[in-house]
Amino acid sequence: EAQVTQNPRYLITVTGKKLTVTCSQNMNHEYMSWYRQDPGLGLRQIYYSMNVEVTDKGDVPEGYKVSRKEKRNFPLILESPSPNQTSLYFCASTSGTGALWKQYFGPGTRLTVT
Amino acid sequence: DAKTTQPPSMDCAEGRAANLPCNHSTISGNEYVYWYRQIHSQGPQYIIHGLKNNETNEMASLIITEDRKSSTLILPHATLRDTAVYYCIVRASGSARQLTFGSGTQLTVLP
């Protein structure tokens, strides 16, 4: 089954303790991205990657890092999490161009930083 | 990408058709209309998209007006599981940007 998976689904951590949220897709998509969703602010893009070893900042990249060493994986790294990074995070991958373009989302990771 | 306007909320009776409107009056010729939905904190789910012709798939139908300034998503027989936030998004073909989500329409299907 074609899908985007994220782990963990839920995470509670403390300020400053480095964490990684993994994202994997089995559709051989080149383009992947990370979003965060906060009440009243909708989904905002954090980082995106157009291919292996190619990453770029989205709208809200501060406090986050990403890497794209292989096509299927796109982990999100919080080197020193802070309470304002408490949010619901979604990974997405994109297929096709033109009329065939579609974006597929993972199930989400709910992160709480205390 | 053109902005979209959707009503913040709608109700629909179970088994009836749900018609969700979207206004995109500044849409350009190369911009597609996408519909996604998000069921309570789950990942957004693709529903349908179109350029200028009406489209239908197993989930829904998309009706785009001739001038392309508005569209309607139709869920032909709404069920309780269709209760979700529905997002209408306009995106230019070939754009490097991904989807920009607005606030959407909260559809509540009533038993």
Coordinates of N, CA, C and O in Angstrom, one line a residue, chain A:
Chain A
E1 N 0.8 -1.2 0.0 CA 0.0 0.0 0.0 C 0.9 1.2 0.0 O 1.8 1.3 0.8
A2 N 0.5 2.2 -0.9 CA 1.3 3.4 -1.0 C 1.0 4.3 0.3 O -0.1 4.5 0.6
Q3 N 2.1 4.7 0.9 CA 1.8 5.5 2.2 C 3.0 6.3 2.6 O 4.2 6.0 2.2
V4 N 2.8 7.2 3.5 CA 3.8 8.0 4.2 C 3.6 7.6 5.6 O 2.5 7.7 6.2
T5 N 4.7 7.2 6.2 CA 4.7 6.8 7.6 C 5.5 7.8 8.5 O 6.5 8.3 8.0
Q6 N 5.1 8.0 9.7 CA 5.8 8.9 10.6 C 6.0 8.2 12.0 O 5.0 7.5 12.4
N7 N 7.1 8.4 12.6 CA 7.3 7.9 14.0 C 8.1 8.8 14.8 O 9.1 9.4 14.2
P8 N 7.8 9.0 16.1 CA 6.6 8.4 16.7 C 5.4 9.1 16.4 O 5.4 10.2 15.8
R9 N 4.2 8.6 16.7 CA 3.0 9.3 16.5 C 2.7 10.3 17.7 O 2.1 11.4 17.4
Y10 N 3.2 10.0 18.8 CA 3.0 10.9 20.0 C 4.3 11.0 20.7 O 5.0 10.0 20.9
L11 N 4.7 12.2 21.2 CA 6.0 12.3 21.9 C 5.8 13.5 22.9 O 5.4 14.6 22.5
I12 N 6.2 13.2 24.1 CA 6.3 14.2 25.1 C 7.7 14.3 25.6 O 8.3 13.3 25.9
T13 N 8.3 15.5 25.5 CA 9.7 15.6 25.8 C 9.9 16.9 26.7 O 9.0 17.7 26.9
V14 N 11.2 17.2 27.0 CA 11.5 18.3 27.8 C 12.3 19.3 27.0 O 13.0 18.9 26.0
T15 N 12.3 20.5 27.4 CA 13.0 21.6 26.7 C 14.5 21.2 26.6 O 15.1 20.8 27.6
G16 N 15.0 21.3 25.4 CA 16.5 21.1 25.2 C 16.9 19.7 24.9 O 18.1 19.5 24.5
K17 N 16.0 18.8 24.9 CA 16.4 17.4 24.7 C 16.2 17.1 23.2 O 15.1 17.0 22.7
K18 N 17.3 16.9 22.5 CA 17.3 16.6 21.1 C 16.3 15.5 20.7 O 16.3 14.4 21.4
L19 N 15.6 15.7 19.6 CA 14.7 14.6 19.2 C 14.6 14.6 17.6 O 14.9 15.6 17.0
T20 N 14.3 13.4 17.1 CA 14.1 13.2 15.7 C 12.8 12.6 15.4 O 12.4 11.6 16.1
V21 N 12.0 13.1 14.5 CA 10.8 12.5 14.0 C 11.1 11.9 12.6 O 11.5 12.7 11.7
T22 N 10.9 10.6 12.5 CA 11.2 10.0 11.2 C 10.0 10.1 10.2 O 8.8 10.1 10.7
C23 N 10.3 10.1 9.0 CA 9.3 10.1 7.9 C 9.8 9.2 6.8 O 11.0 9.4 6.4
S24 N 8.9 8.3 6.3 CA 9.3 7.5 5.2 C 8.2 7.3 4.2 O 7.0 7.3 4.7
Q25 N 8.5 7.2 2.9 CA 7.5 7.0 1.9 C 7.9 5.9 1.0 O 9.1 5.7 0.7
N26 N 7.0 5.1 0.6 CA 7.3 3.9 -0.3 C 6.8 4.1 -1.7 O 6.6 3.1 -2.4
M27 N 6.7 5.4 -2.2 CA 6.2 5.7 -3.5 C 7.3 6.2 -4.4 O 7.0 6.6 -5.5
N28 N 8.5 6.2 -4.0 CA 9.6 6.7 -4.8 C 9.5 8.1 -5.2 O 9.9 8.5 -6.3
H29 N 8.9 8.9 -4.4 CA 8.7 10.3 -4.7 C 10.0 11.1 -4.4 O 10.7 10.8 -3.5
E30 N 10.2 12.1 -5.3 CA 11.4 12.9 -5.1 C 11.1 14.0 -4.1 O 12.0 14.4 -3.4
Y31 N 10.0 14.6 -4.1 CA 9.7 15.8 -3.3 C 9.0 15.4 -2.0 O 8.0 14.7 -2.0
M32 N 9.6 15.8 -0.9 CA 9.0 15.6 0.4 C 9.1 16.9 1.2 O 9.9 17.8 0.9
S33 N 8.2 17.0 2.2 CA 8.1 18.2 3.0 C 7.6 17.9 4.4 O 7.0 16.9 4.6
W34 N 7.8 18.9 5.3 CA 7.3 18.8 6.6 C 6.5 20.1 6.9 O 6.8 21.2 6.5
Y35 N 5.3 19.8 7.6 CA 4.4 20.9 8.0 C 4.2 20.8 9.5 O 4.3 19.7 10.1
R36 N 3.9 21.9 10.1 CA 3.3 21.9 11.4 C 1.9 22.6 11.4 O 1.6 23.4 10.5
Q37 N 1.1 22.1 12.3 CA -0.3 22.6 12.3 C -0.6 23.1 13.7 O -0.5 22.3 14.7
D38 N -1.0 24.3 13.8 CA -1.4 24.9 15.1 C -2.7 25.5 15.0 O -3.1 26.0 14.0
P39 N -3.5 25.5 16.1 CA -4.8 26.0 16.1 C -4.9 27.5 15.6 O -4.1 28.3 16.1
G40 N -5.7 27.8 14.7 CA -5.9 29.1 14.1 C -4.8 29.5 13.1 O -4.9 30.6 12.5
L41 N -3.8 28.7 12.9 CA -2.7 29.1 12.0 C -2.6 28.1 10.8 O -1.9 28.3 9.9
G42 N -3.4 27.1 10.8 CA -3.4 26.2 9.7 C -2.1 25.4 9.6 O -1.3 25.3 10.5
L43 N -1.9 24.8 8.4 CA -0.7 24.0 8.1 C 0.4 25.0 7.5 O 0.1 25.7 6.6
R44 N 1.5 25.0 8.1 CA 2.6 25.8 7.6 C 3.8 24.9 7.3 O 4.2 24.0 8.1
Q45 N 4.4 25.2 6.2 CA 5.6 24.4 5.7 C 6.8 24.7 6.5 O 7.2 25.9 6.6
I46 N 7.5 23.7 7.0 CA 8.8 23.9 7.7 C 10.0 23.8 6.8 O 10.8 24.8 6.7
Y47 N 10.1 22.7 6.2 CA 11.2 22.4 5.2 C 10.7 21.6 4.1 O 9.7 20.9 4.3
Y48 N 11.4 21.6 3.0 CA 11.1 20.7 2.0 C 12.4 20.2 1.3 O 13.4 20.8 1.4
S49 N 12.2 19.1 0.5 CA 13.3 18.5 -0.2 C 12.9 18.1 -1.6 O 11.9 17.4 -1.7
M50 N 13.6 18.6 -2.6 CA 13.2 18.3 -3.9 C 13.9 17.0 -4.4 O 13.5 16.5 -5.5
N51 N 14.9 16.6 -3.7 CA 15.5 15.3 -4.1 C 16.6 15.0 -3.0 O 16.8 15.8 -2.1
V52 N 17.3 13.9 -3.2 CA 18.3 13.5 -2.2 C 19.4 14.6 -2.2 O 19.8 15.1 -3.2
E53 N 19.7 14.9 -0.9 CA 20.7 15.9 -0.7 C 20.3 17.3 -1.0 O 21.2 18.3 -1.0
V54 N 19.1 17.6 -1.4 CA 18.6 18.9 -1.7 C 17.5 19.3 -0.8 O 16.4 18.7 -0.8
T55 N 17.7 20.2 0.1 CA 16.7 20.6 1.1 C 16.6 22.2 1.1 O 17.6 22.8 0.7
D56 N 15.5 22.7 1.5 CA 15.3 24.1 1.5 C 14.3 24.5 2.5 O 13.4 23.7 2.9
K57 N 14.4 25.8 3.0 CA 13.5 26.2 4.1 C 12.1 26.5 3.5 O 12.0 27.0 2.4
G58 N 11.1 26.2 4.4 CA 9.8 26.6 4.1 C 9.4 27.9 4.7 O 10.3 28.8 4.9
D59 N 8.3 28.0 5.3 CA 7.8 29.3 5.9 C 8.2 29.5 7.3 O 8.3 30.6 7.8
V60 N 8.4 28.4 8.0 CA 8.7 28.4 9.5 C 9.8 27.5 9.8 O 9.7 26.6 10.6
P61 N 11.1 27.7 9.3 CA 12.2 26.7 9.5 C 12.9 26.9 10.8 O 13.7 26.0 11.2
E62 N 12.7 28.0 11.6 CA 13.6 28.3 12.7 C 13.4 27.2 13.8 O 12.3 26.8 14.2
G63 N 14.5 26.6 14.3 CA 14.5 25.6 15.3 C 14.4 24.2 14.8 O 14.4 23.3 15.6
Y64 N 14.4 24.1 13.5 CA 14.4 22.7 12.9 C 15.5 22.5 12.0 O 16.1 23.4 11.4
K65 N 15.8 21.2 11.8 CA 16.8 20.7 10.8 C 16.2 19.5 10.1 O 15.3 18.8 10.7
V66 N 16.6 19.3 8.9 CA 16.2 18.1 8.1 C 17.4 17.5 7.4 O 18.4 18.2 7.3
S67 N 17.3 16.3 7.0 CA 18.3 15.7 6.1 C 17.6 14.8 5.1 O 16.5 14.3 5.3
R68 N 18.2 14.6 4.0 CA 17.7 13.8 2.9 C 18.8 13.0 2.3 O 19.4 13.3 1.3
K69 N 19.2 11.9 3.0 CA 20.3 11.1 2.6 C 19.9 10.0 1.6 O 20.7 9.4 0.9
E70 N 18.6 9.6 1.7 CA 18.1 8.7 0.8 C 16.7 9.1 0.4 O 16.0 9.8 1.1
K71 N 16.2 8.6 -0.7 CA 15.0 9.1 -1.3 C 13.8 8.9 -0.4 O 12.9 9.7 -0.3
R72 N 13.7 7.7 0.2 CA 12.5 7.4 0.9 C 12.4 8.1 2.3 O 11.3 8.1 2.9
N73 N 13.4 8.5 2.9 CA 13.4 9.1 4.3 C 13.7 10.5 4.3 O 14.6 11.1 3.6
F74 N 13.0 11.2 5.2 CA 13.1 12.7 5.4 C 12.9 13.0 6.9 O 11.8 13.5 7.2
P75 N 13.9 12.8 7.7 CA 13.7 13.0 9.2 C 13.7 14.5 9.5 O 14.4 15.3 8.9
L76 N 12.9 14.8 10.5 CA 12.8 16.2 11.1 C 13.6 16.2 12.4 O 13.2 15.3 13.3
I77 N 14.5 17.1 12.6 CA 15.3 17.1 13.8 C 15.1 18.4 14.5 O 15.2 19.5 14.0
L78 N 14.9 18.2 15.8 CA 14.8 19.4 16.7 C 16.0 19.3 17.7 O 16.0 18.4 18.6
E79 N 17.0 20.1 17.4 CA 18.2 20.0 18.2 C 18.0 20.4 19.6 O 18.6 19.8 20.5
S80 N 17.2 21.4 19.9 CA 17.0 21.9 21.2 C 15.5 22.3 21.3 O 15.2 23.5 21.2
P81 N 14.6 21.4 21.5 CA 13.2 21.7 21.4 C 12.8 22.7 22.5 O 13.4 22.7 23.6
S82 N 11.8 23.6 22.1 CA 11.3 24.6 23.1 C 9.8 24.4 23.1 O 9.2 23.9 22.2
P83 N 9.2 24.9 24.2 CA 7.7 24.8 24.3 C 6.9 25.3 23.1 O 5.8 24.8 22.7
N84 N 7.5 26.3 22.4 CA 6.7 26.9 21.2 C 6.8 25.9 20.0 O 6.2 26.2 19.0
Q85 N 7.5 24.8 20.1 CA 7.5 23.8 19.1 C 6.5 22.7 19.4 O 6.4 21.7 18.6
T86 N 5.7 22.9 20.5 CA 4.6 22.0 20.7 C 3.6 22.1 19.6 O 3.1 23.3 19.3
S87 N 3.3 21.1 18.9 CA 2.5 21.2 17.7 C 2.2 19.8 17.1 O 2.6 18.8 17.6
L88 N 1.4 19.8 16.1 CA 1.1 18.6 15.3 C 1.8 18.7 14.0 O 1.7 19.6 13.3
Y89 N 2.7 17.7 13.8 CA 3.6 17.7 12.6 C 3.1 16.7 11.6 O 2.8 15.5 11.9
F90 N 3.2 17.1 10.3 CA 2.9 16.2 9.2 C 4.0 16.2 8.2 O 4.6 17.2 7.8
C91 N 4.4 15.0 7.8 CA 5.3 14.8 6.7 C 4.4 14.5 5.4 O 3.3 14.0 5.5
A92 N 4.9 15.0 4.3 CA 4.2 14.8 3.0 C 5.2 14.4 1.9 O 6.3 14.9 1.9
S93 N 4.7 13.7 0.9 CA 5.5 13.5 -0.3 C 4.6 13.8 -1.5 O 3.4 13.7 -1.4
T94 N 5.3 14.1 -2.6 CA 4.5 14.6 -3.7 C 4.9 13.8 -5.0 O 6.0 13.4 -5.2
S95 N 3.9 13.5 -5.7 CA 4.1 12.7 -7.0 C 3.6 13.5 -8.2 O 2.7 14.4 -8.0
G96 N 4.2 13.3 -9.3 CA 3.7 13.8 -10.6 C 4.0 15.2 -10.8 O 4.5 16.0 -10.0
T97 N 3.6 15.6 -12.0 CA 3.7 17.0 -12.4 C 2.5 17.4 -13.2 O 1.7 16.5 -13.6
G98 N 2.2 18.7 -13.3 CA 1.1 19.1 -14.1 C -0.2 18.5 -13.6 O -0.5 18.6 -12.4
A99 N -1.0 17.9 -14.4 CA -2.3 17.4 -14.0 C -2.2 16.2 -13.1 O -3.2 15.8 -12.4
L100 N -1.0 15.6 -13.0 CA -0.9 14.4 -12.2 C -0.3 14.8 -10.8 O -0.1 13.9 -10.0
W101 N -0.1 16.0 -10.5 CA 0.5 16.4 -9.3 C -0.4 16.1 -8.1 O -1.6 16.5 -8.1
K102 N 0.1 15.4 -7.1 CA -0.7 15.2 -5.9 C 0.3 15.2 -4.7 O 1.4 14.7 -4.8
Q103 N -0.2 15.6 -3.5 CA 0.6 15.5 -2.3 C -0.1 14.5 -1.3 O -1.3 14.6 -1.1
Y104 N 0.7 13.7 -0.7 CA 0.3 12.7 0.2 C 0.8 13.0 1.6 O 2.0 13.2 1.7
F105 N 0.0 12.9 2.6 CA 0.4 13.2 3.9 C 0.5 12.0 4.8 O -0.3 11.0 4.7
G106 N 1.4 12.1 5.8 CA 1.5 11.0 6.8 C 0.4 11.2 7.9 O -0.4 12.2 7.8
P107 N 0.4 10.4 8.8 CA -0.7 10.4 9.8 C -0.5 11.5 10.9 O -1.5 11.7 11.7
G108 N 0.7 12.0 11.0 CA 0.9 13.1 12.0 C 1.6 12.6 13.2 O 1.6 11.4 13.6
T109 N 2.4 13.5 13.8 CA 3.1 13.3 15.1 C 2.7 14.5 16.0 O 3.0 15.6 15.7
R110 N 2.1 14.1 17.1 CA 1.8 15.1 18.1 C 2.9 15.3 19.1 O 3.2 14.3 19.9
L111 N 3.6 16.4 19.1 CA 4.7 16.7 19.9 C 4.4 17.7 21.0 O 3.8 18.7 20.7
T112 N 4.7 17.3 22.3 CA 4.5 18.2 23.4 C 5.9 18.5 24.0 O 6.6 17.5 24.4
V113 N 6.3 19.7 24.1 CA 7.6 20.1 24.8 C 7.3 20.8 26.0 O 6.6 21.9 26.0
T114 N 7.7 20.3 27.2 CA 7.4 20.9 28.5 C 8.7 21.7 29.0 O 9.8 21.5 28.5

